[in-house]
Coordinates of C-alpha atoms in Angstrom, one line a residue:
M1 CA 27.0 16.2 30.7
L2 CA 26.1 15.8 34.7
L3 CA 29.9 16.9 35.4
F4 CA 29.0 20.0 33.3
D5 CA 26.5 20.9 34.6
L6 CA 27.7 21.0 38.1
A7 CA 30.6 22.7 37.0
M8 CA 28.1 25.5 35.6
L9 CA 26.1 25.4 39.0
S10 CA 28.7 26.9 40.8
V11 CA 30.4 29.5 38.5
A12 CA 26.8 30.7 38.4
F13 CA 26.3 30.7 42.4
F14 CA 29.6 32.2 42.4
L15 CA 28.7 35.1 39.9
A16 CA 25.3 36.2 41.7
M17 CA 27.1 36.4 44.5
A18 CA 30.1 38.2 42.8
I19 CA 27.3 40.5 41.7
R20 CA 25.6 41.0 45.1
L21 CA 28.5 41.4 47.3
N22 CA 30.7 43.5 45.1
G23 CA 33.0 40.7 45.0
L24 CA 33.6 36.6 45.9
T25 CA 36.0 37.0 49.4
E26 CA 32.5 36.9 51.5
A27 CA 32.0 33.8 49.1
L28 CA 34.8 31.4 49.9
T29 CA 34.2 31.3 53.3
L30 CA 33.3 28.1 54.9
P31 CA 29.9 28.3 55.6
M32 CA 28.8 29.5 52.0
L33 CA 30.9 26.3 50.0
A34 CA 29.2 24.2 52.4
C35 CA 26.5 25.6 51.3
L36 CA 27.3 24.6 47.7
V37 CA 28.1 22.0 47.7
I38 CA 24.7 21.1 49.3
T39 CA 23.2 22.3 46.9
I40 CA 25.1 21.2 43.4
C41 CA 24.9 17.6 45.1
S42 CA 20.5 18.3 45.8
S43 CA 20.6 19.6 42.6
S44 CA 22.5 16.2 41.0
F45 CA 20.1 14.7 42.3
I46 CA 16.5 16.4 40.9
F47 CA 18.6 16.7 37.5
L48 CA 18.7 12.4 37.2
K49 CA 14.8 12.3 38.1
L50 CA 13.8 15.1 35.6
G51 CA 15.7 13.1 33.2
L52 CA 17.7 15.5 31.8
Y53 CA 21.1 13.1 31.2
R54 CA 18.2 10.8 28.9
T55 CA 16.8 13.2 26.1
V56 CA 19.1 13.3 22.9
I57 CA 20.0 16.7 22.8
R58 CA 19.7 17.6 19.3
Y59 CA 15.9 16.8 19.3
M60 CA 14.8 18.4 22.9
G61 CA 12.2 19.7 22.2
Q62 CA 9.2 21.7 24.8
K63 CA 9.6 18.3 27.6
A64 CA 12.9 19.2 27.9
V65 CA 13.0 23.0 28.3
V66 CA 10.8 23.0 30.9
A67 CA 12.5 19.9 32.7
V68 CA 15.3 22.7 32.6
L69 CA 13.2 25.3 33.7
Q70 CA 12.0 23.2 37.3
G71 CA 15.5 22.3 37.8
V72 CA 16.9 25.4 37.5
T73 CA 13.9 26.5 40.2
A74 CA 14.7 23.6 41.8
S75 CA 18.3 24.5 42.5
S76 CA 17.4 27.8 43.8
I77 CA 15.3 26.9 46.0
L78 CA 17.6 24.5 47.2
L79 CA 20.0 27.4 47.8
A80 CA 17.8 29.7 49.9
V81 CA 16.9 25.7 51.8
A82 CA 20.8 25.3 52.4
S83 CA 21.6 28.5 53.2
Y84 CA 19.2 29.0 55.7
L85 CA 20.8 25.4 57.2
T86 CA 24.5 26.4 57.2
T87 CA 23.6 29.6 58.8
A88 CA 25.9 30.8 55.6
G89 CA 23.8 34.1 55.4
V90 CA 23.2 34.2 51.6
P91 CA 21.3 37.0 50.8
R92 CA 18.0 37.1 49.9
S93 CA 18.8 38.0 46.0
V94 CA 21.1 36.0 45.7
P95 CA 19.2 32.7 44.4
V96 CA 17.1 34.9 41.9
I97 CA 20.2 36.1 40.1
Y98 CA 21.6 32.4 40.7
W99 CA 18.0 31.2 39.1
C100 CA 19.1 33.2 35.8
F101 CA 22.9 32.3 35.2
A102 CA 21.7 28.4 36.2
L103 CA 18.9 28.6 33.5
I104 CA 21.6 30.3 31.0
A105 CA 23.8 27.8 31.4
V106 CA 22.5 24.3 32.0
G107 CA 19.7 25.3 29.5
G108 CA 21.3 27.3 26.9
S109 CA 24.6 25.3 26.4
R110 CA 22.0 22.2 25.6
W111 CA 20.7 24.6 22.7
L112 CA 23.9 26.2 21.2
V113 CA 24.7 22.2 20.5
R114 CA 21.1 21.6 19.5
I115 CA 21.5 25.3 16.9
Y116 CA 25.1 23.8 16.2
Y117 CA 24.3 20.2 15.2
Q118 CA 21.3 21.4 12.6
M119 CA 23.6 23.8 11.0
A120 CA 26.4 21.2 10.4
L121 CA 23.3 19.5 9.0
E122 CA 22.0 22.2 6.8
I123 CA 25.0 22.8 4.6
H124 CA 24.1 19.3 2.5
K125 CA 20.4 19.2 2.5
T126 CA 17.9 20.4 -0.2
R127 CA 15.9 22.5 -0.2
V128 CA 12.4 22.3 -0.1
A129 CA 9.0 23.8 0.2
I130 CA 6.2 22.5 1.7
Y131 CA 2.6 22.7 0.6
G132 CA 0.3 22.4 3.1
A133 CA 0.8 24.8 6.8
G134 CA -1.6 22.3 8.8
T135 CA -0.7 20.1 11.7
A136 CA 0.6 17.1 8.6
G137 CA 2.7 20.0 7.0
L138 CA 4.2 21.0 10.8
Q139 CA 5.2 17.3 11.4
V140 CA 6.9 17.3 7.7
Y141 CA 8.7 19.8 8.8
K142 CA 9.6 19.3 12.1
A143 CA 10.6 15.5 11.0
L144 CA 12.6 17.4 8.0
L145 CA 14.4 19.6 10.6
H146 CA 16.5 17.0 12.1
G147 CA 17.2 14.6 9.0
E148 CA 20.4 14.8 7.1
L149 CA 18.5 15.1 3.6
Y150 CA 16.1 17.8 3.0
K151 CA 15.7 21.8 4.0
P152 CA 12.2 23.1 4.3
V153 CA 12.6 27.2 4.1
A154 CA 9.2 27.6 3.5
F155 CA 5.3 26.8 3.2
F156 CA 2.2 27.6 1.0
D157 CA -1.6 27.3 1.7
D158 CA -3.7 27.9 0.3
N159 CA -6.2 28.8 3.4
I160 CA -5.3 33.3 2.9
S161 CA -5.5 33.8 7.0
K162 CA -2.8 31.6 7.0
Q163 CA -0.4 33.6 4.4
K164 CA 2.3 36.3 5.5
T165 CA 2.9 33.7 9.2
L166 CA 5.3 32.2 10.4
I167 CA 5.9 29.0 11.4
D168 CA 9.2 28.2 13.8
G169 CA 10.5 31.5 11.3
V170 CA 9.6 29.5 8.3
M171 CA 7.1 32.1 6.0
V172 CA 3.3 30.9 4.6
Y173 CA 3.3 32.1 0.8
S174 CA 0.5 32.2 -1.0
P175 CA 0.8 29.9 -3.8
G176 CA 0.1 32.1 -6.7
N177 CA 3.7 33.4 -6.7
I178 CA 4.7 30.0 -6.2
L179 CA 7.4 30.1 -9.1
G180 CA 8.9 33.4 -7.9
V181 CA 9.5 32.2 -4.1
V182 CA 10.8 28.9 -5.6
A183 CA 13.7 31.3 -7.7
E184 CA 14.3 33.4 -4.9
K185 CA 14.9 30.3 -2.0
D186 CA 16.9 28.0 -4.6
I187 CA 13.6 25.5 -4.2
A188 CA 14.4 22.2 -5.4
E189 CA 11.1 20.5 -4.6
V190 CA 8.2 20.5 -3.0
L191 CA 6.3 18.2 -1.1
L192 CA 2.3 18.3 -0.7
A193 CA 1.4 17.5 3.0
M194 CA -2.0 17.9 3.1
P195 CA -3.6 14.0 3.4
G196 CA -6.9 15.9 5.2
V197 CA -7.6 17.2 1.8
P198 CA -10.2 14.9 -0.8
K199 CA -7.7 13.2 -3.6
R200 CA -9.4 14.4 -6.3
R201 CA -7.9 18.4 -4.5
R202 CA -5.1 17.1 -3.6
R203 CA -4.5 15.6 -7.6
E204 CA -5.2 18.6 -9.3
I205 CA -2.7 20.7 -7.2
A206 CA 0.2 18.3 -8.1
R207 CA -0.9 18.6 -11.5
S208 CA -0.8 22.3 -11.8
L209 CA 2.1 22.4 -9.5
R210 CA 3.9 19.2 -12.4
E211 CA 2.5 21.8 -15.2
Q212 CA 4.3 24.3 -13.6
G213 CA 7.8 21.9 -14.0
L214 CA 8.1 22.1 -10.5
V215 CA 9.2 18.0 -8.8
V216 CA 6.0 17.4 -6.4
K217 CA 5.9 14.5 -4.0
A218 CA 2.3 14.0 -2.0
I219 CA 3.5 13.1 1.9
P220 CA 1.0 10.9 3.3
G221 CA -0.2 11.6 7.1
V222 CA 1.1 9.7 10.0
E223 CA -1.9 8.4 10.3
E224 CA -1.7 6.8 7.4
L225 CA 1.6 6.0 7.8
V226 CA 1.8 4.1 10.6
D227 CA -2.1 2.4 9.2
A228 CA 0.2 0.9 6.0
A229 CA 3.5 0.5 7.9
G230 CA 4.8 -3.5 6.8
R231 CA 1.9 -3.6 3.8
T232 CA 2.7 -1.8 0.7
E233 CA 6.6 -0.7 1.9
G234 CA 5.8 3.1 1.1
M235 CA 3.7 3.2 -2.1
S236 CA 0.2 3.3 -0.8
Q237 CA 0.3 6.7 -1.6
T238 CA 1.5 6.5 -4.4
Y239 CA -1.1 3.5 -5.2
E240 CA -4.1 5.8 -4.0
N241 CA -3.3 8.6 -6.1
I242 CA -3.7 6.7 -9.4
L243 CA -7.4 4.4 -8.4
G244 CA -8.7 8.5 -8.9
R245 CA -11.2 7.5 -6.1
A246 CA -11.1 7.2 -2.4
P247 CA -9.9 3.2 -1.4
V248 CA -13.6 1.1 -1.3
E249 CA -14.6 0.8 3.1
P250 CA -15.5 -2.5 3.7
E251 CA -18.8 -3.4 5.4
K252 CA -18.3 -5.7 8.0
A253 CA -21.6 -7.2 8.5
L254 CA -21.3 -8.4 4.9
V255 CA -17.9 -10.2 6.1
A256 CA -18.3 -12.3 9.5
G257 CA -21.8 -14.6 8.2
S258 CA -19.3 -16.9 5.7
I259 CA -15.7 -17.0 7.6
S260 CA -16.6 -16.1 11.3
G261 CA -16.6 -19.8 13.1
K262 CA -15.9 -21.3 9.9
V263 CA -13.6 -24.0 7.8
V264 CA -12.4 -22.0 4.9
L265 CA -10.4 -22.5 2.2
V266 CA -7.8 -20.4 0.4
T267 CA -6.8 -21.8 -3.3
G268 CA -3.6 -20.3 -4.6
A269 CA -3.3 -18.8 -1.1
G270 CA 1.0 -17.7 -1.8
G271 CA -0.6 -15.5 -4.3
S272 CA -1.4 -12.0 -4.6
I273 CA -4.8 -11.7 -3.8
G274 CA -5.0 -15.2 -2.5
S275 CA -1.4 -14.1 0.4
E276 CA -4.2 -11.1 1.3
L277 CA -7.9 -13.0 1.6
C278 CA -5.7 -14.7 4.1
R279 CA -4.3 -11.6 6.1
Q280 CA -8.0 -10.1 6.0
I281 CA -9.5 -14.2 6.7
A282 CA -7.1 -14.6 9.8
Q283 CA -8.5 -11.7 11.3
W284 CA -11.5 -12.5 11.2
G285 CA -12.0 -15.5 13.5
P286 CA -11.9 -18.0 11.5
A287 CA -12.5 -21.9 13.4
H288 CA -10.1 -23.1 11.1
L289 CA -8.3 -21.6 8.0
V290 CA -6.4 -24.0 4.8
L291 CA -4.0 -22.8 2.5
V292 CA -3.5 -25.1 -0.5
E293 CA -0.6 -23.7 -3.1
S294 CA 1.2 -25.1 -5.5
S295 CA 4.7 -23.2 -5.1
E296 CA 6.6 -24.2 -2.0
F297 CA 8.4 -20.7 -1.4
A298 CA 5.0 -19.1 -1.8
L299 CA 3.3 -21.4 0.9
Y300 CA 6.2 -21.2 3.5
Q301 CA 6.7 -16.9 3.3
I302 CA 2.5 -16.5 3.9
E303 CA 2.9 -19.6 6.7
R304 CA 5.3 -17.1 8.1
E305 CA 3.7 -13.8 7.5
L306 CA 0.4 -15.2 9.0
R307 CA 2.0 -16.5 12.5
Q308 CA 4.3 -13.5 13.2
Q309 CA 0.6 -11.4 12.4
Q310 CA -0.8 -13.6 14.5
L311 CA 1.8 -12.7 17.5
D312 CA 1.7 -9.1 16.4
E313 CA -1.7 -8.6 17.3
G314 CA -2.6 -10.9 20.1
Y315 CA -5.4 -13.7 18.5
Q316 CA -5.6 -16.8 18.1
L317 CA -5.7 -18.6 14.8
R318 CA -6.0 -23.0 13.6
M319 CA -3.9 -22.9 10.3
S320 CA -3.3 -25.8 8.1
V321 CA -0.6 -25.1 5.3
L322 CA -0.9 -28.0 2.4
L323 CA 1.0 -28.2 -0.8
G324 CA -1.6 -28.8 -3.7
D325 CA -2.8 -28.9 -7.6
I326 CA -5.9 -27.4 -8.3
R327 CA -6.2 -30.1 -11.1
D328 CA -5.2 -33.0 -8.8
R329 CA -9.3 -34.2 -8.0
V330 CA -8.3 -36.2 -5.7
R331 CA -6.0 -34.1 -3.4
M332 CA -8.1 -32.0 -3.8
T333 CA -11.4 -34.1 -2.3
E334 CA -9.7 -34.9 0.7
I335 CA -8.3 -32.1 2.0
I336 CA -12.2 -30.5 1.4
R337 CA -13.5 -34.0 2.9
E338 CA -10.4 -34.5 6.2
F339 CA -11.0 -30.5 7.4
S340 CA -15.4 -30.1 6.8
V341 CA -14.3 -26.9 4.7
S342 CA -16.8 -24.3 4.7
T343 CA -16.0 -21.8 2.6
I344 CA -14.1 -21.8 -0.6
Y345 CA -12.0 -18.8 -1.9
H346 CA -10.4 -20.6 -5.6
A347 CA -7.9 -17.9 -6.0
A348 CA -5.6 -19.9 -8.5
A349 CA -4.6 -19.7 -11.3
Y350 CA -2.4 -18.7 -14.2
K351 CA -3.2 -15.1 -14.7
H352 CA 0.0 -13.7 -16.4
V353 CA -1.1 -12.5 -20.1
P354 CA 1.7 -13.2 -22.3
L355 CA 2.8 -16.3 -20.9
V356 CA -0.7 -18.0 -20.9
E357 CA -1.1 -16.9 -25.2
Q358 CA 2.6 -19.0 -25.2
N359 CA 1.2 -21.7 -22.6
V360 CA -1.7 -22.8 -23.9
V361 CA -2.5 -26.2 -23.2
L362 CA -1.5 -26.3 -19.2
G363 CA -3.4 -22.4 -18.8
A364 CA -6.8 -24.3 -20.1
A365 CA -5.9 -27.2 -18.1
N366 CA -5.1 -24.9 -15.2
N367 CA -7.4 -22.1 -15.6
V368 CA -10.2 -24.2 -16.2
L369 CA -9.9 -28.1 -15.3
G370 CA -8.7 -26.8 -12.6
T371 CA -11.9 -24.8 -11.5
L372 CA -14.3 -27.7 -12.8
S373 CA -11.6 -30.3 -9.9
V374 CA -12.3 -28.2 -7.2
L375 CA -16.0 -27.4 -7.6
E376 CA -16.5 -31.2 -8.1
A377 CA -14.9 -32.0 -4.6
A378 CA -16.7 -29.3 -2.8
E379 CA -19.7 -31.0 -4.8
G380 CA -19.4 -33.9 -3.2
S381 CA -18.4 -32.6 0.2
R382 CA -20.9 -30.3 2.8
V383 CA -19.4 -27.3 1.2
E384 CA -21.6 -24.0 1.5
Q385 CA -20.5 -21.2 -0.6
F386 CA -17.7 -21.5 -3.0
V387 CA -16.6 -18.1 -4.9
L388 CA -14.5 -17.6 -8.0
I389 CA -12.3 -15.2 -8.9
S390 CA -12.0 -13.7 -12.1
T391 CA -10.7 -10.9 -14.1
D392 CA -12.2 -8.2 -16.2
K393 CA -10.1 -10.1 -19.3
A394 CA -12.6 -12.5 -19.1
V395 CA -15.2 -9.9 -20.4
R396 CA -15.2 -9.8 -24.2
P397 CA -12.0 -11.6 -24.3
T398 CA -8.6 -11.2 -27.2
N399 CA -6.1 -13.4 -25.2
V400 CA -6.2 -17.2 -24.0
M401 CA -5.8 -15.6 -20.5
G402 CA -9.1 -14.4 -20.5
A403 CA -10.9 -16.8 -22.1
T404 CA -10.1 -19.6 -19.6
K405 CA -12.0 -17.3 -17.2
R406 CA -14.2 -17.1 -18.5
F407 CA -14.6 -20.7 -19.5
A408 CA -13.9 -21.1 -15.7
E409 CA -17.5 -18.7 -15.4
L410 CA -19.2 -20.3 -17.4
I411 CA -18.3 -24.1 -15.3
C412 CA -19.1 -21.7 -11.9
Q413 CA -22.4 -20.8 -13.1
D414 CA -23.6 -23.5 -14.6
Y415 CA -23.3 -25.1 -10.9
G416 CA -24.9 -22.4 -9.2
R417 CA -28.0 -23.0 -11.4
R418 CA -27.6 -26.8 -10.4
S419 CA -26.9 -26.9 -6.9
G420 CA -28.9 -27.3 -4.3
K421 CA -26.6 -26.7 -1.1
M422 CA -23.3 -25.3 -2.3
R423 CA -24.0 -21.4 -2.9
V424 CA -21.4 -20.6 -6.2
C425 CA -20.8 -17.7 -7.2
M426 CA -18.0 -15.2 -9.2
V427 CA -16.5 -11.6 -8.0
R428 CA -14.4 -9.9 -11.4
F429 CA -12.1 -7.4 -10.9
G430 CA -9.6 -5.1 -12.6
N431 CA -6.0 -4.8 -12.8
V432 CA -4.5 -4.7 -8.1
L433 CA -2.3 -2.5 -7.9
G434 CA 1.5 -3.7 -6.2
S435 CA 0.6 -7.4 -7.3
S436 CA 3.2 -10.0 -8.7
G437 CA 1.6 -8.6 -12.3
S438 CA 1.3 -5.2 -11.6
V439 CA 2.4 -2.6 -13.9
I440 CA 4.1 -1.0 -10.7
P441 CA 6.4 -3.0 -10.0
L442 CA 7.8 -2.6 -13.3
F443 CA 7.5 0.3 -13.7
T444 CA 9.2 0.9 -10.3
D445 CA 12.2 -1.8 -11.0
Q446 CA 13.1 0.5 -15.0
I447 CA 13.4 3.9 -13.2
N448 CA 15.3 2.3 -10.1
A449 CA 17.3 1.5 -13.3
G450 CA 17.1 4.5 -14.8
G451 CA 14.9 4.3 -17.5
P452 CA 13.5 3.7 -20.2
V453 CA 9.9 3.0 -18.8
T454 CA 7.8 0.7 -21.7
V455 CA 4.6 1.3 -22.5
T456 CA 3.3 -1.2 -24.9
H457 CA 1.1 1.4 -26.3
P458 CA -0.5 5.2 -25.7
K459 CA -3.9 4.9 -25.6
V460 CA -3.5 1.6 -23.6
T461 CA -5.9 1.8 -20.1
R462 CA -6.6 -0.3 -17.3
Y463 CA -8.9 0.0 -14.4
F464 CA -7.1 0.1 -10.9
M465 CA -7.6 -1.4 -7.2
T466 CA -6.0 -2.4 -4.8
I467 CA -4.6 -5.4 -3.2
P468 CA -6.8 -4.7 0.2
E469 CA -9.7 -3.7 -2.0
A470 CA -9.3 -6.8 -4.5
A471 CA -9.4 -9.1 -1.1
Q472 CA -12.5 -7.2 1.1
L473 CA -14.9 -7.6 -2.3
V474 CA -14.1 -11.4 -2.4
L475 CA -15.0 -11.9 1.2
Q476 CA -17.8 -9.6 0.8
A477 CA -19.5 -10.8 -2.9
G478 CA -19.3 -14.4 -1.0
S479 CA -21.2 -13.6 1.9
M480 CA -24.0 -11.6 -0.2
G481 CA -24.0 -13.9 -3.2
R482 CA -26.6 -16.4 -5.0
N483 CA -25.9 -18.9 -7.1
G484 CA -24.7 -18.1 -10.6
D485 CA -24.0 -14.4 -9.7
V486 CA -21.5 -12.5 -11.0
F487 CA -20.5 -9.4 -8.8
V488 CA -18.3 -6.4 -10.4
L489 CA -16.6 -3.2 -8.2
D490 CA -17.8 0.7 -9.0
M491 CA -13.8 1.1 -10.3
G492 CA -14.9 4.5 -10.9
E493 CA -12.3 6.4 -14.9
P494 CA -9.5 4.0 -16.4
V495 CA -5.9 4.9 -16.1
L496 CA -4.4 6.0 -19.1
I497 CA -1.0 3.9 -18.4
H498 CA 1.3 5.9 -20.1
D499 CA -0.1 8.4 -17.7
L500 CA 0.5 6.3 -15.6
A501 CA 4.7 5.5 -15.6
E502 CA 5.0 9.4 -16.1
R503 CA 2.8 10.6 -12.8
L504 CA 5.3 7.2 -11.4
I505 CA 8.6 8.9 -12.7
R506 CA 7.7 12.2 -11.1
I507 CA 6.5 10.6 -8.3
M508 CA 9.2 8.9 -7.2
G509 CA 11.9 12.4 -7.1
H510 CA 13.2 11.9 -11.2
S511 CA 11.7 14.6 -14.1
V512 CA 10.3 13.2 -17.9
K513 CA 12.4 12.8 -21.1
D514 CA 10.4 13.8 -24.0
D515 CA 9.9 16.3 -26.7
K516 CA 9.5 19.0 -24.4
N517 CA 12.0 18.3 -21.9
P518 CA 14.7 16.6 -23.9
D519 CA 17.3 16.9 -20.7
G520 CA 15.0 14.4 -18.2
D521 CA 16.0 12.0 -16.8
I522 CA 13.6 9.6 -17.2
E523 CA 12.2 7.9 -20.7
V524 CA 8.8 6.4 -21.7
Q525 CA 9.4 3.8 -24.5
V526 CA 6.5 2.6 -26.2
T527 CA 6.6 -0.9 -27.5
G528 CA 3.6 -2.2 -29.2
L529 CA 1.4 -4.5 -27.8
R530 CA 1.4 -7.7 -26.7
P531 CA 0.0 -11.3 -27.7
G532 CA -3.7 -10.7 -26.7
E533 CA -3.4 -7.7 -25.4
K534 CA -6.8 -4.8 -25.3
L535 CA -6.5 -1.0 -25.3
Y536 CA -9.4 -1.2 -22.9
E537 CA -10.8 -3.4 -20.7
E538 CA -14.4 -3.9 -19.0
L539 CA -15.9 -5.3 -16.3
L540 CA -19.3 -6.5 -17.9
L541 CA -21.0 -8.7 -20.6
G542 CA -24.2 -6.9 -20.3
D543 CA -26.2 -4.0 -19.4
N544 CA -28.4 -6.3 -16.3
V545 CA -26.8 -4.7 -13.6
S546 CA -28.2 -4.4 -10.0
G547 CA -27.1 -2.9 -6.8
T548 CA -26.6 -4.8 -3.7
D549 CA -26.4 -4.8 0.0
H550 CA -22.2 -2.8 -0.4
P551 CA -22.7 0.5 -2.6
M552 CA -19.9 -0.3 -4.4
I553 CA -20.5 -3.5 -5.7
L554 CA -22.5 -4.3 -8.2
R555 CA -24.3 -7.5 -9.2
A556 CA -24.8 -8.3 -12.8
E557 CA -26.7 -11.0 -14.5
E558 CA -24.6 -12.2 -17.9
E559 CA -25.6 -14.9 -20.2
Y560 CA -24.6 -19.0 -19.9
L561 CA -24.4 -22.6 -22.0
E562 CA -26.3 -25.3 -21.2
S563 CA -25.3 -28.2 -19.0
D564 CA -25.7 -30.8 -22.0
I565 CA -23.4 -28.6 -24.9
L566 CA -20.8 -27.4 -21.7
R567 CA -20.5 -30.9 -20.5
S568 CA -19.3 -31.7 -24.6
L569 CA -17.2 -29.2 -24.1
I570 CA -15.5 -30.0 -21.2
A571 CA -14.9 -33.4 -22.4
E572 CA -13.0 -32.4 -25.2
L573 CA -11.4 -30.0 -23.6
K574 CA -10.1 -32.3 -21.4
Q575 CA -9.5 -35.1 -23.8
A576 CA -7.4 -32.0 -25.6
C577 CA -5.2 -31.6 -22.9
A578 CA -4.5 -34.4 -22.0
E579 CA -3.5 -34.7 -26.4
H580 CA -1.2 -31.3 -25.9
R581 CA -3.2 -29.9 -28.8
C582 CA -3.2 -26.2 -28.8
E583 CA -5.4 -26.2 -32.0
K584 CA -8.0 -28.4 -30.7
V585 CA -7.9 -26.4 -27.3
H586 CA -7.6 -22.7 -29.2
Q587 CA -11.1 -23.6 -31.5
I588 CA -12.9 -25.5 -27.8
L589 CA -12.3 -21.7 -26.3
S590 CA -13.0 -19.7 -29.3
L591 CA -16.1 -22.1 -29.8
A592 CA -17.9 -21.7 -26.0
V593 CA -16.7 -17.9 -25.0
S594 CA -18.9 -15.3 -26.8
G595 CA -17.1 -12.8 -27.8
Y596 CA -13.7 -14.2 -28.1
T597 CA -11.3 -12.6 -30.9
S598 CA -7.7 -13.5 -30.8
K599 CA -5.9 -11.6 -32.9
Q600 CA -2.9 -12.6 -32.8
G601 CA -4.2 -15.8 -33.5
L602 CA -2.1 -19.2 -31.6
V603 CA 1.1 -18.2 -30.3
D604 CA 2.3 -21.0 -28.0
A605 CA 5.6 -21.4 -28.1
V606 CA 6.0 -25.3 -28.3
W607 CA 3.2 -25.6 -30.8
S608 CA 4.9 -22.7 -33.6
R609 CA 8.1 -24.5 -33.2
S610 CA 6.7 -28.0 -34.0
R611 CA 5.7 -26.6 -37.0
K612 CA 8.6 -23.8 -37.9
V613 CA 6.1 -21.0 -39.1
K614 CA 5.8 -17.4 -37.6
P615 CA 4.1 -17.0 -34.0
A616 CA 1.6 -14.6 -35.4
V617 CA -0.5 -17.5 -38.3
K618 CA -3.8 -16.5 -37.8
M619 CA -6.1 -20.2 -36.7
A620 CA -9.7 -21.2 -39.2
T621 CA -11.9 -18.8 -38.0
V622 CA -14.5 -20.5 -35.3
E623 CA -18.9 -21.1 -35.8
R624 CA -19.3 -20.4 -32.1
L625 CA -22.7 -20.7 -30.9
P626 CA -26.1 -19.2 -30.8
V627 CA -26.7 -17.9 -27.1
T628 CA -30.5 -16.5 -26.7
S629 CA -31.2 -13.3 -24.9
E630 CA -32.5 -14.7 -22.0
G631 CA -28.9 -17.0 -21.5
G632 CA -29.4 -19.7 -23.5
L633 CA -28.5 -21.4 -26.1
S634 CA -31.2 -20.4 -28.8

């Protein structure tokens, strides 16, 4: 490039002299040639300093244009100076003519290469339109312009003042004529680039476009991409669209009190919620973070991630990673005492509904007796705070997993009422997007495999929240908790899973195959409710709800069992689990948990096989313990 530019400067000099003097005779004298050599040698030094040869031509922008102008202008000035020093007698108009030719040669050659490269790319590009002619739309346009997949050929914007204007030669149209423009310009997809517009309005626009048969993709802003880097792997925008509400922002003052400068222990530290708790706790300056996990691989993964996070963000973190089973009270007591733990976030649990339904004894042992084990270990130490991570499936459960989590809540409520020093509270929330048991990874895998996407029932609805939201809720609720409190998040409106599946298919660039569109790409199939699954979930058992210091977090006061009754049920459950008596475990859960109705009956895989009966055999109805309106037993 440097040799080319020097050759072009020489050509520009001789052309300028030829035009001014009607020939090259005077330009070929020794003083004139000396003047030219001084000019191009000095110009090469200037061009190098301006960085003209560090610029990638196909990405050349405004700064490169300015550099070319500066370089050519400096070269023209050097020509005049060299003429004076060599007494060559270059006419005064020659540097001006030289400037024009040099600008065309040096700058124009670069623009020609850039245009050629873009034209070569556009041959195989998909033609798209950008909805939103603001800053975000322009950023998307510039990014696609240099890419190899998409060619933006039109803008759409609701702002009348922007309509019929041109952005880099591309027209901005009114959305009212979108179908006509799409047909005229052979547009395959519409990219929604409006991160500054409220999410509700974005959803309305996207829904309206999809109803017209258009393929729509929501494009996050640059700031959103930076914030989401390394966490949700490009799915963050999808997750927020699914929520149907703005993500809940943390109240920082509520978090610091139970973490900063304290020894914090997280059980189930390798799970979806446990690992996110660890990520966020690490940033709040704990004196020591203790991770307990039964899975060696999961523990290794979160340790490696936290070490890297510590290096990337430049903070100091004392951390211990420990293998341990929460049902082993001796091990848990040893850990809590040796590390002088102040705060415990108990996230360890079996949470997959169908799996726990087929492994009743282990589900109860882990979720109920495991929680009891950690509580007993904490009670004998100097633990100040214990937070149980619960689930909306604990409310009037129809499955073993939900019943075991409600039983664990009852145990925590009892400890909270009786404990004088240790504050015990519970945090209850719905489905977590992107977690190991979430439908999003399942649907994504099914779509990538070409479908079909499976939904258990067309009317199934669920509440959703993001993993960071869930972790923030746990941390904030822990700081606000009094003994026996149950905290829930105002999670907005529940989402219809069937609609979620169709929305995700379209977001990933496919069309839904159904009766209206038999030629679509991906079909949504209804497979039937799984054992223990409900059509909808609830977050509250009763109506006794009050606000907290956080506007989106609610405190619920709910029914409980008296201590002597609870102790008797726990003793029976321990014996039944030790003897692997599925029927007895199921009976105790039905007796202890108010509202527990198992529609499928006992479906434990081993129990069913050993009795050679169908899994859906109903258990005998259990007479429940009546609960008074005040919460105690009548």
